[in-house]
């Protein structure tokens, strides 16, 4: 039985999107991978690492049920191949997954959790929608912002964060992991209400100001 106030009866799979390989590690387009790593560090140590369905994934027990954490190895544009394969094998429904990915339309420092929606131009989500035949699955978007020219092409999404950006990125990844735990325990609405309105770039700036020495 779901917890009181839980609008999301069970989440069985969290898929973090990104590109495999060391050359893509830490890039903006791999926020989904990084968020999964941060979440795994917060979960009980009963998760085992496995390989299959064109992905690396972890399987364990959390909140009284089996939970899968998946990183597709298909590269971003074919993410749906891996996600749909694991769902079919384990009998997981679209409403029982959460997909975590980067979003250029959100500034760095922001998170958006939604219960459904279009791809928004994100090729990984587009692939999943095509494979599942539905847009009705929960997802978490993690903002990466645009380039200095206001646009974000392939060079931008495959770039790494600057020193100042990395400080914000660390706070956002911590928040994303906490938001996913809240979602697992209390549902999408609870996570949306707490995290969708927060700006972690402001939190970072305020913390830096507090550390600055006072001038006489």
mmCIF file of C-alpha atoms in Angstrom:
data_model
loop_
_atom_site.group_PDB
_atom_site.id
_atom_site.type_symbol
_atom_site.label_atom_id
_atom_site.label_comp_id
_atom_site.label_asym_id
_atom_site.label_seq_id
_atom_site.Cartn_x
_atom_site.Cartn_y
_atom_site.Cartn_z
ATOM 1 C CA UNK A 1 0.000 0.000 0.000
ATOM 2 C CA UNK A 2 1.282 3.483 -0.838
ATOM 3 C CA UNK A 3 2.266 5.897 1.896
ATOM 4 C CA UNK A 4 -0.310 8.491 2.969
ATOM 5 C CA UNK A 5 -0.382 11.301 0.414
ATOM 6 C CA UNK A 6 1.605 9.307 -2.135
ATOM 7 C CA UNK A 7 0.295 9.932 -5.660
ATOM 8 C CA UNK A 8 2.896 7.618 -7.179
ATOM 9 C CA UNK A 9 2.148 4.101 -5.984
ATOM 10 C CA UNK A 10 5.495 2.642 -6.928
ATOM 11 C CA UNK A 11 8.613 3.556 -8.850
ATOM 12 C CA UNK A 12 10.494 0.512 -10.094
ATOM 13 C CA UNK A 13 12.994 2.094 -12.492
ATOM 14 C CA UNK A 14 14.975 5.333 -12.534
ATOM 15 C CA UNK A 15 16.795 5.849 -15.825
ATOM 16 C CA UNK A 16 19.515 8.489 -15.974
ATOM 17 C CA UNK A 17 20.384 9.572 -19.507
ATOM 18 C CA UNK A 18 23.847 10.312 -20.884
ATOM 19 C CA UNK A 19 26.592 9.077 -23.179
ATOM 20 C CA UNK A 20 28.944 6.232 -22.216
ATOM 21 C CA UNK A 21 32.720 6.572 -22.284
ATOM 22 C CA UNK A 22 35.338 8.611 -20.446
ATOM 23 C CA UNK A 23 35.302 11.346 -23.098
ATOM 24 C CA UNK A 24 31.749 12.231 -22.069
ATOM 25 C CA UNK A 25 32.175 11.847 -18.328
ATOM 26 C CA UNK A 26 31.244 15.019 -16.464
ATOM 27 C CA UNK A 27 29.773 16.782 -19.492
ATOM 28 C CA UNK A 28 26.502 18.713 -19.372
ATOM 29 C CA UNK A 29 24.683 16.076 -21.417
ATOM 30 C CA UNK A 30 25.525 13.475 -18.737
ATOM 31 C CA UNK A 31 23.625 15.088 -15.871
ATOM 32 C CA UNK A 32 21.321 12.064 -15.788
ATOM 33 C CA UNK A 33 24.256 9.713 -15.230
ATOM 34 C CA UNK A 34 25.696 11.969 -12.534
ATOM 35 C CA UNK A 35 22.379 12.280 -10.708
ATOM 36 C CA UNK A 36 22.070 8.481 -10.607
ATOM 37 C CA UNK A 37 25.558 8.194 -9.129
ATOM 38 C CA UNK A 38 24.641 10.721 -6.448
ATOM 39 C CA UNK A 39 21.410 8.866 -5.677
ATOM 40 C CA UNK A 40 23.143 5.494 -5.444
ATOM 41 C CA UNK A 41 25.536 6.902 -2.834
ATOM 42 C CA UNK A 42 22.506 7.746 -0.645
ATOM 43 C CA UNK A 43 20.732 4.413 -1.000
ATOM 44 C CA UNK A 44 21.323 1.262 1.113
ATOM 45 C CA UNK A 45 24.354 -0.809 0.137
ATOM 46 C CA UNK A 46 22.261 -3.769 -1.041
ATOM 47 C CA UNK A 47 22.362 -2.718 -4.715
ATOM 48 C CA UNK A 48 24.287 -4.932 -7.134
ATOM 49 C CA UNK A 49 25.754 -3.688 -10.411
ATOM 50 C CA UNK A 50 24.730 -5.610 -13.527
ATOM 51 C CA UNK A 51 24.965 -5.360 -17.295
ATOM 52 C CA UNK A 52 22.210 -6.074 -19.786
ATOM 53 C CA UNK A 53 19.571 -4.535 -22.038
ATOM 54 C CA UNK A 54 22.281 -2.356 -23.621
ATOM 55 C CA UNK A 55 22.976 -0.703 -20.282
ATOM 56 C CA UNK A 56 24.708 -0.767 -16.955
ATOM 57 C CA UNK A 57 22.190 -0.912 -14.156
ATOM 58 C CA UNK A 58 21.914 -1.488 -10.427
ATOM 59 C CA UNK A 59 19.273 -3.598 -8.735
ATOM 60 C CA UNK A 60 18.360 -3.514 -5.083
ATOM 61 C CA UNK A 61 15.553 -3.039 -2.603
ATOM 62 C CA UNK A 62 14.358 0.355 -1.397
ATOM 63 C CA UNK A 63 11.138 1.450 0.308
ATOM 64 C CA UNK A 64 9.988 -2.155 0.380
ATOM 65 C CA UNK A 65 10.265 -2.907 -3.335
ATOM 66 C CA UNK A 66 12.784 -3.805 -6.012
ATOM 67 C CA UNK A 67 14.326 -0.735 -7.651
ATOM 68 C CA UNK A 68 16.433 -0.515 -10.817
ATOM 69 C CA UNK A 69 18.827 2.349 -11.589
ATOM 70 C CA UNK A 70 19.751 2.319 -15.287
ATOM 71 C CA UNK A 71 22.384 4.037 -17.410
ATOM 72 C CA UNK A 72 21.794 3.256 -21.108
ATOM 73 C CA UNK A 73 24.916 2.521 -23.157
ATOM 74 C CA UNK A 74 23.214 3.192 -26.476
ATOM 75 C CA UNK A 75 24.289 6.856 -26.609
ATOM 76 C CA UNK A 76 21.712 9.532 -25.986
ATOM 77 C CA UNK A 77 19.719 9.395 -29.242
ATOM 78 C CA UNK A 78 18.851 5.707 -28.778
ATOM 79 C CA UNK A 79 18.124 5.788 -25.047
ATOM 80 C CA UNK A 80 14.661 4.357 -25.649
ATOM 81 C CA UNK A 81 16.127 1.084 -26.906
ATOM 82 C CA UNK A 82 17.765 0.339 -23.552
ATOM 83 C CA UNK A 83 15.004 1.706 -21.315
ATOM 84 C CA UNK A 84 12.204 -0.124 -23.130
ATOM 85 C CA UNK A 85 14.201 -3.389 -23.168
ATOM 86 C CA UNK A 86 14.679 -3.389 -19.388
ATOM 87 C CA UNK A 87 11.036 -2.423 -18.860
ATOM 88 C CA UNK A 88 9.826 -5.291 -21.034
ATOM 89 C CA UNK A 89 12.075 -7.815 -19.339
ATOM 90 C CA UNK A 90 11.017 -6.788 -15.828
ATOM 91 C CA UNK A 91 7.349 -6.058 -16.596
ATOM 92 C CA UNK A 92 7.645 -2.368 -15.689
ATOM 93 C CA UNK A 93 4.952 0.073 -16.846
ATOM 94 C CA UNK A 94 5.583 3.642 -18.091
ATOM 95 C CA UNK A 95 3.990 5.140 -14.979
ATOM 96 C CA UNK A 96 6.461 3.139 -12.852
ATOM 97 C CA UNK A 97 9.592 4.838 -14.197
ATOM 98 C CA UNK A 98 11.361 8.171 -13.740
ATOM 99 C CA UNK A 99 13.724 9.487 -16.411
ATOM 100 C CA UNK A 100 16.431 11.962 -15.329
ATOM 101 C CA UNK A 101 18.115 14.142 -17.950
ATOM 102 C CA UNK A 102 19.689 17.514 -18.788
ATOM 103 C CA UNK A 103 17.672 20.441 -20.140
ATOM 104 C CA UNK A 104 19.029 23.535 -21.889
ATOM 105 C CA UNK A 105 15.731 25.381 -21.414
ATOM 106 C CA UNK A 106 16.336 25.433 -17.661
ATOM 107 C CA UNK A 107 19.157 27.520 -16.192
ATOM 108 C CA UNK A 108 21.871 25.796 -14.233
ATOM 109 C CA UNK A 109 20.674 25.563 -10.653
ATOM 110 C CA UNK A 110 17.084 24.563 -11.381
ATOM 111 C CA UNK A 111 15.236 21.212 -11.317
ATOM 112 C CA UNK A 112 11.826 20.445 -12.795
ATOM 113 C CA UNK A 113 9.854 17.295 -11.998
ATOM 114 C CA UNK A 114 6.824 16.468 -14.145
ATOM 115 C CA UNK A 115 4.423 13.545 -14.362
ATOM 116 C CA UNK A 116 4.331 13.593 -18.185
ATOM 117 C CA UNK A 117 5.013 15.828 -21.180
ATOM 118 C CA UNK A 118 6.584 16.136 -24.603
ATOM 119 C CA UNK A 119 10.266 15.640 -25.432
ATOM 120 C CA UNK A 120 10.925 19.384 -25.465
ATOM 121 C CA UNK A 121 13.421 18.726 -28.251
ATOM 122 C CA UNK A 122 15.566 16.387 -26.125
ATOM 123 C CA UNK A 123 16.627 13.456 -28.301
ATOM 124 C CA UNK A 124 16.931 11.003 -25.413
ATOM 125 C CA UNK A 125 13.380 11.660 -24.258
ATOM 126 C CA UNK A 126 12.158 11.632 -27.853
ATOM 127 C CA UNK A 127 13.634 8.139 -28.252
ATOM 128 C CA UNK A 128 11.947 6.897 -25.065
ATOM 129 C CA UNK A 129 8.580 8.339 -26.090
ATOM 130 C CA UNK A 130 8.858 6.650 -29.480
ATOM 131 C CA UNK A 131 9.746 3.275 -27.955
ATOM 132 C CA UNK A 132 7.111 3.377 -25.213
ATOM 133 C CA UNK A 133 4.421 4.875 -27.434
ATOM 134 C CA UNK A 134 3.436 7.360 -24.733
ATOM 135 C CA UNK A 135 4.481 10.661 -23.138
ATOM 136 C CA UNK A 136 2.867 9.631 -19.851
ATOM 137 C CA UNK A 137 5.867 8.830 -17.693
ATOM 138 C CA UNK A 138 7.437 10.893 -14.880
ATOM 139 C CA UNK A 139 10.687 12.703 -15.516
ATOM 140 C CA UNK A 140 13.184 15.026 -13.844
ATOM 141 C CA UNK A 141 14.820 17.757 -15.897
ATOM 142 C CA UNK A 142 18.104 19.201 -14.592
ATOM 143 C CA UNK A 143 18.992 22.599 -16.018
ATOM 144 C CA UNK A 144 22.295 23.131 -17.803
ATOM 145 C CA UNK A 145 21.494 26.543 -19.339
ATOM 146 C CA UNK A 146 22.593 27.876 -22.714
ATOM 147 C CA UNK A 147 25.947 28.891 -24.116
ATOM 148 C CA UNK A 148 27.239 32.447 -23.911
ATOM 149 C CA UNK A 149 25.595 33.258 -27.248
ATOM 150 C CA UNK A 150 22.217 32.186 -25.875
ATOM 151 C CA UNK A 151 22.238 28.971 -27.860
ATOM 152 C CA UNK A 152 23.251 25.436 -26.998
ATOM 153 C CA UNK A 153 24.500 23.235 -29.793
ATOM 154 C CA UNK A 154 26.344 19.937 -29.632
ATOM 155 C CA UNK A 155 29.600 21.606 -28.591
ATOM 156 C CA UNK A 156 27.868 23.201 -25.619
ATOM 157 C CA UNK A 157 25.996 20.153 -24.285
ATOM 158 C CA UNK A 158 29.150 18.049 -24.628
ATOM 159 C CA UNK A 159 31.271 20.594 -22.769
ATOM 160 C CA UNK A 160 32.189 20.453 -19.095
ATOM 161 C CA UNK A 161 31.250 22.921 -16.396
ATOM 162 C CA UNK A 162 33.523 25.818 -15.477
ATOM 163 C CA UNK A 163 34.860 26.121 -11.940
ATOM 164 C CA UNK A 164 32.048 28.404 -10.790
ATOM 165 C CA UNK A 165 29.429 26.316 -12.586
ATOM 166 C CA UNK A 166 30.757 23.141 -10.966
ATOM 167 C CA UNK A 167 29.962 24.521 -7.505
ATOM 168 C CA UNK A 168 26.333 24.993 -8.556
ATOM 169 C CA UNK A 169 26.320 21.611 -10.290
ATOM 170 C CA UNK A 170 27.342 19.854 -7.065
ATOM 171 C CA UNK A 171 24.461 21.479 -5.167
ATOM 172 C CA UNK A 172 21.990 20.600 -7.900
ATOM 173 C CA UNK A 173 23.094 16.959 -7.992
ATOM 174 C CA UNK A 174 22.704 16.705 -4.223
ATOM 175 C CA UNK A 175 19.232 18.200 -4.535
ATOM 176 C CA UNK A 176 18.334 15.870 -7.408
ATOM 177 C CA UNK A 177 19.282 12.827 -5.330
ATOM 178 C CA UNK A 178 17.264 14.102 -2.366
ATOM 179 C CA UNK A 179 14.301 14.860 -4.641
ATOM 180 C CA UNK A 180 14.372 11.335 -6.067
ATOM 181 C CA UNK A 181 14.362 9.841 -2.581
ATOM 182 C CA UNK A 182 11.378 12.005 -1.666
ATOM 183 C CA UNK A 183 9.656 10.929 -4.877
ATOM 184 C CA UNK A 184 10.268 7.259 -4.080
ATOM 185 C CA UNK A 185 8.796 7.669 -0.615
ATOM 186 C CA UNK A 186 5.999 10.215 -1.077
ATOM 187 C CA UNK A 187 5.371 10.623 -4.805
ATOM 188 C CA UNK A 188 5.763 13.111 -7.634
ATOM 189 C CA UNK A 189 3.591 15.853 -6.171
ATOM 190 C CA UNK A 190 5.595 16.038 -2.945
ATOM 191 C CA UNK A 191 8.888 16.229 -4.865
ATOM 192 C CA UNK A 192 7.485 18.790 -7.321
ATOM 193 C CA UNK A 193 6.151 21.024 -4.553
ATOM 194 C CA UNK A 194 9.448 21.097 -2.691
ATOM 195 C CA UNK A 195 12.023 21.220 -5.483
ATOM 196 C CA UNK A 196 10.497 22.792 -8.610
ATOM 197 C CA UNK A 197 10.544 26.292 -7.130
ATOM 198 C CA UNK A 198 14.080 26.251 -5.747
ATOM 199 C CA UNK A 199 17.057 27.960 -7.391
ATOM 200 C CA UNK A 200 20.302 26.375 -6.237
ATOM 201 C CA UNK A 201 22.440 28.920 -8.060
ATOM 202 C CA UNK A 202 21.132 31.585 -5.657
ATOM 203 C CA UNK A 203 21.877 29.311 -2.727
ATOM 204 C CA UNK A 204 25.454 28.948 -3.972
ATOM 205 C CA UNK A 205 25.914 32.713 -4.396
ATOM 206 C CA UNK A 206 24.579 33.448 -0.907
ATOM 207 C CA UNK A 207 26.891 30.847 0.637
ATOM 208 C CA UNK A 208 29.904 32.426 -1.076
ATOM 209 C CA UNK A 209 28.946 35.873 0.211
ATOM 210 C CA UNK A 210 28.770 34.542 3.764
ATOM 211 C CA UNK A 211 32.332 33.212 3.416
ATOM 212 C CA UNK A 212 33.755 36.541 2.197
ATOM 213 C CA UNK A 213 35.813 38.392 4.859
ATOM 214 C CA UNK A 214 34.285 41.587 6.145
ATOM 215 C CA UNK A 215 35.987 44.838 5.134
ATOM 216 C CA UNK A 216 36.664 47.479 7.772
#
